[in-house]
Coordinates of C-alpha atoms in Angstrom, one line a residue:
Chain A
X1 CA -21.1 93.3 -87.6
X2 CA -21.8 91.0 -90.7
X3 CA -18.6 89.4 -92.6
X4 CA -17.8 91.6 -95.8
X5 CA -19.0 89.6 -98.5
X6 CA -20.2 90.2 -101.9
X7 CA -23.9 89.9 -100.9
X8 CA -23.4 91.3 -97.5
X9 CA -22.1 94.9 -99.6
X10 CA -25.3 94.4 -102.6
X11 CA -27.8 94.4 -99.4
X12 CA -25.9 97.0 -98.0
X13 CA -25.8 99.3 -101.2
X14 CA -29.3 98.9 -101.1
X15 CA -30.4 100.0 -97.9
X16 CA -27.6 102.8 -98.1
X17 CA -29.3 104.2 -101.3
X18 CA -32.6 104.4 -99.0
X19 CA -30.8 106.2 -96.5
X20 CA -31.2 103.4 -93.9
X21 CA -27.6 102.2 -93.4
X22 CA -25.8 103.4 -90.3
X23 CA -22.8 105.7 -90.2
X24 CA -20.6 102.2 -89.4
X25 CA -22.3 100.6 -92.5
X26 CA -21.3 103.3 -94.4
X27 CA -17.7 103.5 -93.6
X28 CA -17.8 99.2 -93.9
X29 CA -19.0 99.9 -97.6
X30 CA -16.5 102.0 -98.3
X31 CA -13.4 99.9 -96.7
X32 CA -14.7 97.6 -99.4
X33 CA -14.5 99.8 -102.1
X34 CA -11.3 100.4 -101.8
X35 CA -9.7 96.7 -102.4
X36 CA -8.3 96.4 -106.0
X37 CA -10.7 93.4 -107.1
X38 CA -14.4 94.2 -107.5
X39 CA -17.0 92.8 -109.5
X40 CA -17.4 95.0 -112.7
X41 CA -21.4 96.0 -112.1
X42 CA -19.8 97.3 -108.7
X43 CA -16.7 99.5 -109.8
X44 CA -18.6 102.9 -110.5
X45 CA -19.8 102.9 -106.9
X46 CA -15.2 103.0 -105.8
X47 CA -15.4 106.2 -107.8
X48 CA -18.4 107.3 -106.1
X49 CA -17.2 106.2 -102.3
X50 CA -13.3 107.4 -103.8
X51 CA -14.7 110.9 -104.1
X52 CA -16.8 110.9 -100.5
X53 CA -13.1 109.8 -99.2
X54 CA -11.3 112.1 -100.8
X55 CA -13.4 115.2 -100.0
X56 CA -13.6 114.1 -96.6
X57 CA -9.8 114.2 -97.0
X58 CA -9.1 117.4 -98.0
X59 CA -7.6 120.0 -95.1
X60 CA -8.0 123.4 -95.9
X61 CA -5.3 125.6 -96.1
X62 CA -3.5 127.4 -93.1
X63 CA -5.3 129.5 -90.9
X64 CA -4.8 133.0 -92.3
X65 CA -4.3 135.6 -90.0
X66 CA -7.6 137.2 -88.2
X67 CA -9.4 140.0 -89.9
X68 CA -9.3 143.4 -87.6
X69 CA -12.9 142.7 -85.4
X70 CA -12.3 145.8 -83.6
X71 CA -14.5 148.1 -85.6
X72 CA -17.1 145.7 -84.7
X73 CA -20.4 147.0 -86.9
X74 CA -20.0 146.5 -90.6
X75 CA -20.6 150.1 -91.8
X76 CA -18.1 151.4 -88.9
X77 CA -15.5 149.0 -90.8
X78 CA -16.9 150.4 -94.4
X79 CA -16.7 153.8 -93.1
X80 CA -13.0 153.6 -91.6
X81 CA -11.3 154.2 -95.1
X82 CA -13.4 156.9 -96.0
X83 CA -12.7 158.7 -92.6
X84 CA -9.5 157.9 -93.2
X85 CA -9.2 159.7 -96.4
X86 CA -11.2 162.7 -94.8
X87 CA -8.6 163.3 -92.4
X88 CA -5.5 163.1 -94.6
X89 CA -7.5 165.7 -96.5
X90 CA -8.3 167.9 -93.7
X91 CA -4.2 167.6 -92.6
X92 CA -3.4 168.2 -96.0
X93 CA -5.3 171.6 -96.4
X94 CA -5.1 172.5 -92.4
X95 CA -0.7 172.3 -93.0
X96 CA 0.2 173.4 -96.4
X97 CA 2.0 176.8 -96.9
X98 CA 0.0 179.7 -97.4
X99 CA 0.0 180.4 -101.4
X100 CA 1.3 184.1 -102.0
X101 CA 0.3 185.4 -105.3
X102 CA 2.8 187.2 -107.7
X103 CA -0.1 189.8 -108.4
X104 CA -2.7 191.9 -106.3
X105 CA -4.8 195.1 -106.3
X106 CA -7.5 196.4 -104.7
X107 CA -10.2 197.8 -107.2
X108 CA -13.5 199.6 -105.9
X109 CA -12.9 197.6 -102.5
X110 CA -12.4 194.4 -104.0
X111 CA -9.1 191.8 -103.8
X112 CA -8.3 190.9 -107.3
X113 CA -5.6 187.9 -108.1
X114 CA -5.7 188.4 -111.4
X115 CA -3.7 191.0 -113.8
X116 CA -6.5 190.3 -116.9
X117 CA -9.3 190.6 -115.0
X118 CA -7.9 193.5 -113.1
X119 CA -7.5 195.5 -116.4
X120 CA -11.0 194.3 -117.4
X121 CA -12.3 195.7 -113.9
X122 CA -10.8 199.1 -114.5
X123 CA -12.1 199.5 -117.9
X124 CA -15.4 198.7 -116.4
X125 CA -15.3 201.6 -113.8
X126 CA -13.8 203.9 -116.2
X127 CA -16.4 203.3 -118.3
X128 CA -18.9 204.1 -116.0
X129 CA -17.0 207.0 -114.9
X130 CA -16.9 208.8 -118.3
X131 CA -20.2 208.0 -118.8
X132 CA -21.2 209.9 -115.8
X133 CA -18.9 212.4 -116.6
X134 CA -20.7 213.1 -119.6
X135 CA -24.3 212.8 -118.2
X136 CA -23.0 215.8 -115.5
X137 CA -21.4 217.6 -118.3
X138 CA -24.8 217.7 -120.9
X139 CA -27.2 218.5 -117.3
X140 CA -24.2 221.6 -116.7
X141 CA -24.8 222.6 -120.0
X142 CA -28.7 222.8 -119.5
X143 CA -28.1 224.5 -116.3
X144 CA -26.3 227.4 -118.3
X145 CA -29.0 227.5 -120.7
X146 CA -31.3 227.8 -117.8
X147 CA -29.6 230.7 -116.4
X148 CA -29.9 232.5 -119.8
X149 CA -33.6 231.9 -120.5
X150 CA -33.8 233.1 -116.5
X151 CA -31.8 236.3 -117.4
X152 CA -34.0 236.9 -120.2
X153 CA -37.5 236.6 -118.2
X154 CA -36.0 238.8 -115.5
X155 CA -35.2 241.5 -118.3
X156 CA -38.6 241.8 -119.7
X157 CA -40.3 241.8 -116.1
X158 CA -38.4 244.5 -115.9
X159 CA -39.0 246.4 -118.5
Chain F
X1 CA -18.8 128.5 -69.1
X2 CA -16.5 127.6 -72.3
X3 CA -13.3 129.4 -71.9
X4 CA -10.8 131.0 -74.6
X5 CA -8.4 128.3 -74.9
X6 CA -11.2 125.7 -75.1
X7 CA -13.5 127.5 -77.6
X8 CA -9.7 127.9 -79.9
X9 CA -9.3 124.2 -79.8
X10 CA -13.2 123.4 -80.3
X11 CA -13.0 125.8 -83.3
X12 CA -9.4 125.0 -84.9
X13 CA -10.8 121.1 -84.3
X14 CA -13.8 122.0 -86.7
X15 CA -12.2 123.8 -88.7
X16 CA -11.6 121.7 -91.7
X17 CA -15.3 120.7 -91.6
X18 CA -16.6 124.0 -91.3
X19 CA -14.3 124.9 -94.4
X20 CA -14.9 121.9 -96.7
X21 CA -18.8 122.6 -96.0
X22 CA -18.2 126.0 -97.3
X23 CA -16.2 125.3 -99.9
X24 CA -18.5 122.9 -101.3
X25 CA -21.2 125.5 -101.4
X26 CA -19.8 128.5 -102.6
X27 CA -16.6 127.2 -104.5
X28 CA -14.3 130.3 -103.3
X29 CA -11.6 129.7 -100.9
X30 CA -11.7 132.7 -99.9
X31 CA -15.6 132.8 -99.2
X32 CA -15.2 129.8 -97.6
X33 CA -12.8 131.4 -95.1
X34 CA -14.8 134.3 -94.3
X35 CA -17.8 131.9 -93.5
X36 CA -15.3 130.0 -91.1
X37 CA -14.1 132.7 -89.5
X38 CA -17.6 134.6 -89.1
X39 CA -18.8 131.2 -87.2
X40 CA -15.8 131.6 -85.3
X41 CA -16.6 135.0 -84.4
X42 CA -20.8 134.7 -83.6
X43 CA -20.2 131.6 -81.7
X44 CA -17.3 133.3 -79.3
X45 CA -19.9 136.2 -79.2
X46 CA -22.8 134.4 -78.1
X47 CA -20.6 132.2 -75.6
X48 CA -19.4 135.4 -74.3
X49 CA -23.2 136.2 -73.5
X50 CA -23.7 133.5 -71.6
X51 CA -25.7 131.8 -74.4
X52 CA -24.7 127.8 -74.1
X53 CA -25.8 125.8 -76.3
X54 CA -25.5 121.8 -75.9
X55 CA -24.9 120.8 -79.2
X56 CA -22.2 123.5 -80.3
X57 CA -20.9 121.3 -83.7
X58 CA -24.4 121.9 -85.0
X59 CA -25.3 125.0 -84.0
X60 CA -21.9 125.9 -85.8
X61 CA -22.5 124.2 -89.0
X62 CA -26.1 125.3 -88.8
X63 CA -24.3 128.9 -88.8
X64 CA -22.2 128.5 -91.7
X65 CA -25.3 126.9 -93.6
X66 CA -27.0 129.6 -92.7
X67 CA -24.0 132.4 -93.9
X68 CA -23.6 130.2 -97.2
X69 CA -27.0 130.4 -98.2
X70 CA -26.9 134.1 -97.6
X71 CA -23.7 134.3 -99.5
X72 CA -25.4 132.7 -102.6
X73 CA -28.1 134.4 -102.1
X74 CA -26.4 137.7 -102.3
X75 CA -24.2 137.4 -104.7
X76 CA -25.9 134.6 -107.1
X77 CA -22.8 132.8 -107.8
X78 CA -22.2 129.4 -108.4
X79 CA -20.2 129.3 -111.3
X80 CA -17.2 127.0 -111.9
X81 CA -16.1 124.5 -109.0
X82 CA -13.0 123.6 -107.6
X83 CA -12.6 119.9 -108.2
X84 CA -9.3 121.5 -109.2
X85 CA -8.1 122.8 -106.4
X86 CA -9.2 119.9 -104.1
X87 CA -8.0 117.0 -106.7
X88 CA -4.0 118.7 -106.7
X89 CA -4.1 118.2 -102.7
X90 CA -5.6 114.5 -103.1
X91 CA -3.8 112.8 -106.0
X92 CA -0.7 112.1 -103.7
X93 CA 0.2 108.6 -104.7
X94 CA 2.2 107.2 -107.3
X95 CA -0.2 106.8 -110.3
X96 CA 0.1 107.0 -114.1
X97 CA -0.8 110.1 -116.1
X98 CA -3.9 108.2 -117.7
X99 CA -5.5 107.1 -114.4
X100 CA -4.6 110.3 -112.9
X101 CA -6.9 112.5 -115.3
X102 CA -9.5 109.6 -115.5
X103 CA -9.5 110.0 -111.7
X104 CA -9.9 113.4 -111.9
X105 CA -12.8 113.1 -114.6
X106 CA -14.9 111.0 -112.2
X107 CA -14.2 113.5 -109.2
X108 CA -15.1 116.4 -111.1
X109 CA -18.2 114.5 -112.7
X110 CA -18.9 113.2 -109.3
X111 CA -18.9 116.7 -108.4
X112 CA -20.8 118.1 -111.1
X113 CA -23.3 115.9 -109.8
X114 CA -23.7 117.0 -106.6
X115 CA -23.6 120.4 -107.6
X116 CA -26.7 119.9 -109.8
X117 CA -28.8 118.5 -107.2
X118 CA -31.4 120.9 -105.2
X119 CA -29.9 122.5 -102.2
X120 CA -31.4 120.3 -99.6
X121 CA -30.1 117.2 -101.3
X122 CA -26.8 118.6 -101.7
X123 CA -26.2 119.3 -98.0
X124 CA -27.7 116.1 -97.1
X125 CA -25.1 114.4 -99.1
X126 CA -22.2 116.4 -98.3
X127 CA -22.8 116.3 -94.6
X128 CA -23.6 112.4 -94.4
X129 CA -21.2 110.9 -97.1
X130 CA -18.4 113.2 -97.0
X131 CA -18.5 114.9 -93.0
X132 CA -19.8 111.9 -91.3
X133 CA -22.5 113.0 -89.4
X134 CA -25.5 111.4 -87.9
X135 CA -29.3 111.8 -89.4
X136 CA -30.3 113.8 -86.1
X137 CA -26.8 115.8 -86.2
X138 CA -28.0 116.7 -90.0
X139 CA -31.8 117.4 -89.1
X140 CA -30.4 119.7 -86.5
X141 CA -28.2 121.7 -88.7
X142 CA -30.4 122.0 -91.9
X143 CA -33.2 122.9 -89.2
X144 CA -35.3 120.0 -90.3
X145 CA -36.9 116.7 -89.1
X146 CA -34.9 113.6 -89.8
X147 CA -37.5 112.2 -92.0
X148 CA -37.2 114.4 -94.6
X149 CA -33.4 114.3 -94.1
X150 CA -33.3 110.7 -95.0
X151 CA -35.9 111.6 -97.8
X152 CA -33.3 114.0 -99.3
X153 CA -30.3 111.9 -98.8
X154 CA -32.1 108.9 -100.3
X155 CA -33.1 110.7 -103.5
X156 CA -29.4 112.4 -103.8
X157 CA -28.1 109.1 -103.8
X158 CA -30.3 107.3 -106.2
X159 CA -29.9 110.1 -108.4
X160 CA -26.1 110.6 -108.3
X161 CA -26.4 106.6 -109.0
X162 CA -28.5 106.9 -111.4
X163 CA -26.3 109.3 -113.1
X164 CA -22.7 107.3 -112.4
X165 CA -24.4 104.5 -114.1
X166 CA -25.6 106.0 -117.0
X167 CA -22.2 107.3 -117.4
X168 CA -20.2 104.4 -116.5
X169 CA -22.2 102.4 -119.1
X170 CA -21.3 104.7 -122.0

């Protein structure tokens, strides 16, 4: 290896910056960077070889603990929360108490919950009962006419 | 056939270049570490299938190029670095305040630099100058000849001195 000298490190800067300088070039040129003296036209390349060190440097932080691989597939590990949720859900509904409500009839066949609507369902069918009452009530009344005119005809056949 | 406790030591061992490689390119720590550990994981897979491979460093850093691209890709961000982050671990000596932040100027500039190049440069650059490895080792992991690998680290180089000079001169 040549002695580190002032034009040995120009040549080398030269063929490093055409990429032909060999990886134990590289590391002489930047042994030499780091002395105190330099020549001034030469001090911006310490920063440049300072930074290559000190990235080279840097250890990342501690190994954090392994994510759960189990699952394998991505959508199965997407999906796991979700099922998740649809289980607590189905538990949920599957072991609650049944609900007993403070109010129930049975109108016309039908379970009603509600005291409001259960009013509003009567009212509905006795509304449709008096109006059928009334419809067989005016067709009673027709019948009775009916009879009369019949008595009538029968009379004059008669006579 | 690579065992366990071998791949754990081959892995832990590149660890810190897998990371620093990551780091560089996506600028989350946390990215970073999922790329690390995904390597981790495919490698083990594919040793588990019987699938050797002779140059294993590579063919993991190729890997994590490969999942950082994808990341960018994705999610489109590059914003911000962390000359930050990295310059709290480095600054360790005893230094005044002045050369301190003048230090940290010229890393972050430095940086900036780098960042600013085009892709291929910028892996060039960060896996010569700052990992260490050899042309061949580099045309193997960006999936490249070596030509053009010494193409892209030549240009990087003139231009990052190109700008450090311009900027020194000021």
């Amino acid at each position: 290896m040549e002695p580190i000298n002032e034009t040995t490190i120009r040549r080398l800067l030269e063929r490093y910056h055409e990429g032909e300088t060999s990886l134990a070039e590289e590391r002489q040129l930047s042994a030499y960077f780091t002395q105190a003296q330099l020549p001034d036209d030469l001090l911006p390349y310490r920063a440049l070889f300072g930074f290559f060190r000190a990235e080279a440097a840097f250890t990342p932080p501690a190994v954090r603990p392994q994510k759960i691989r189990a699952f394998g597939p991505k959508v199965i590990r997407l999906l796991a929360p979700l099922t998740a949720a649809a289980a607590v859900l189905i538990l949920y509904f599957a072991l609650r108490p049944p609900v007993k409500p403070d109010f129930i009839c049975y109108l016309d066949g039908e379970r009603i919950y509600n005291r409001e609507e259960a009013l509003q369902v009567a009212d509905q069918q006795w509304a449709l009962m008096t109006a059928q009452l009334q419809k067989a009530s005016a067709m009673a009344e027709k019948l009775e006419q009916m009879t009369d005119y019949t008595e009538i005809i029968h009379k004059y056949i008669a006579k | 056939m690579m065992n366990q406790i071998s791949f754990n030591t081959f892995i832990l061992g590149l660890r810190p270049k897998l990371y620093r490689f990551s780091l560089s390119m996506l600028k989350r720590h946390e990215s970073a570490e999922d790329v690390v550990q995904e390597v981790g994981f495919r490698l083990w897979k594919g040793i588990r299938l019987g699938q050797e491979h002779p140059q294993l460093e590579a063919l993991a850093m190729c890997t994590a190029k490969n999942l950082c691209i994808d990341m960018l890709r994705r999610n489109n961000r590059r914003d911000g670095y962390l000359a930050e982050a990295l310059m709290d671990h480095k600054t360790q000596t005893v230094k005044t305040p002045q050369i301190i932040l003048e230090e940290k100027d010229m890393h972050a500039f430095i940086c900036n630099l780098i960042d600013r190049l085009p892709l291929q440069q910028q892996m060039c650059i960060r896996l010569r100058d700052v990992e260490g490895y050899e042309l061949d080792e580099i045309a193997h992991i960006l999936e490249c000849d070596e030509g053009s690998v010494r193409t892209n680290l030549s240009r990087a180089r003139k231009r990052i001195r190109e700008q450090i000079l311009q900027q020194w001169n000021q």
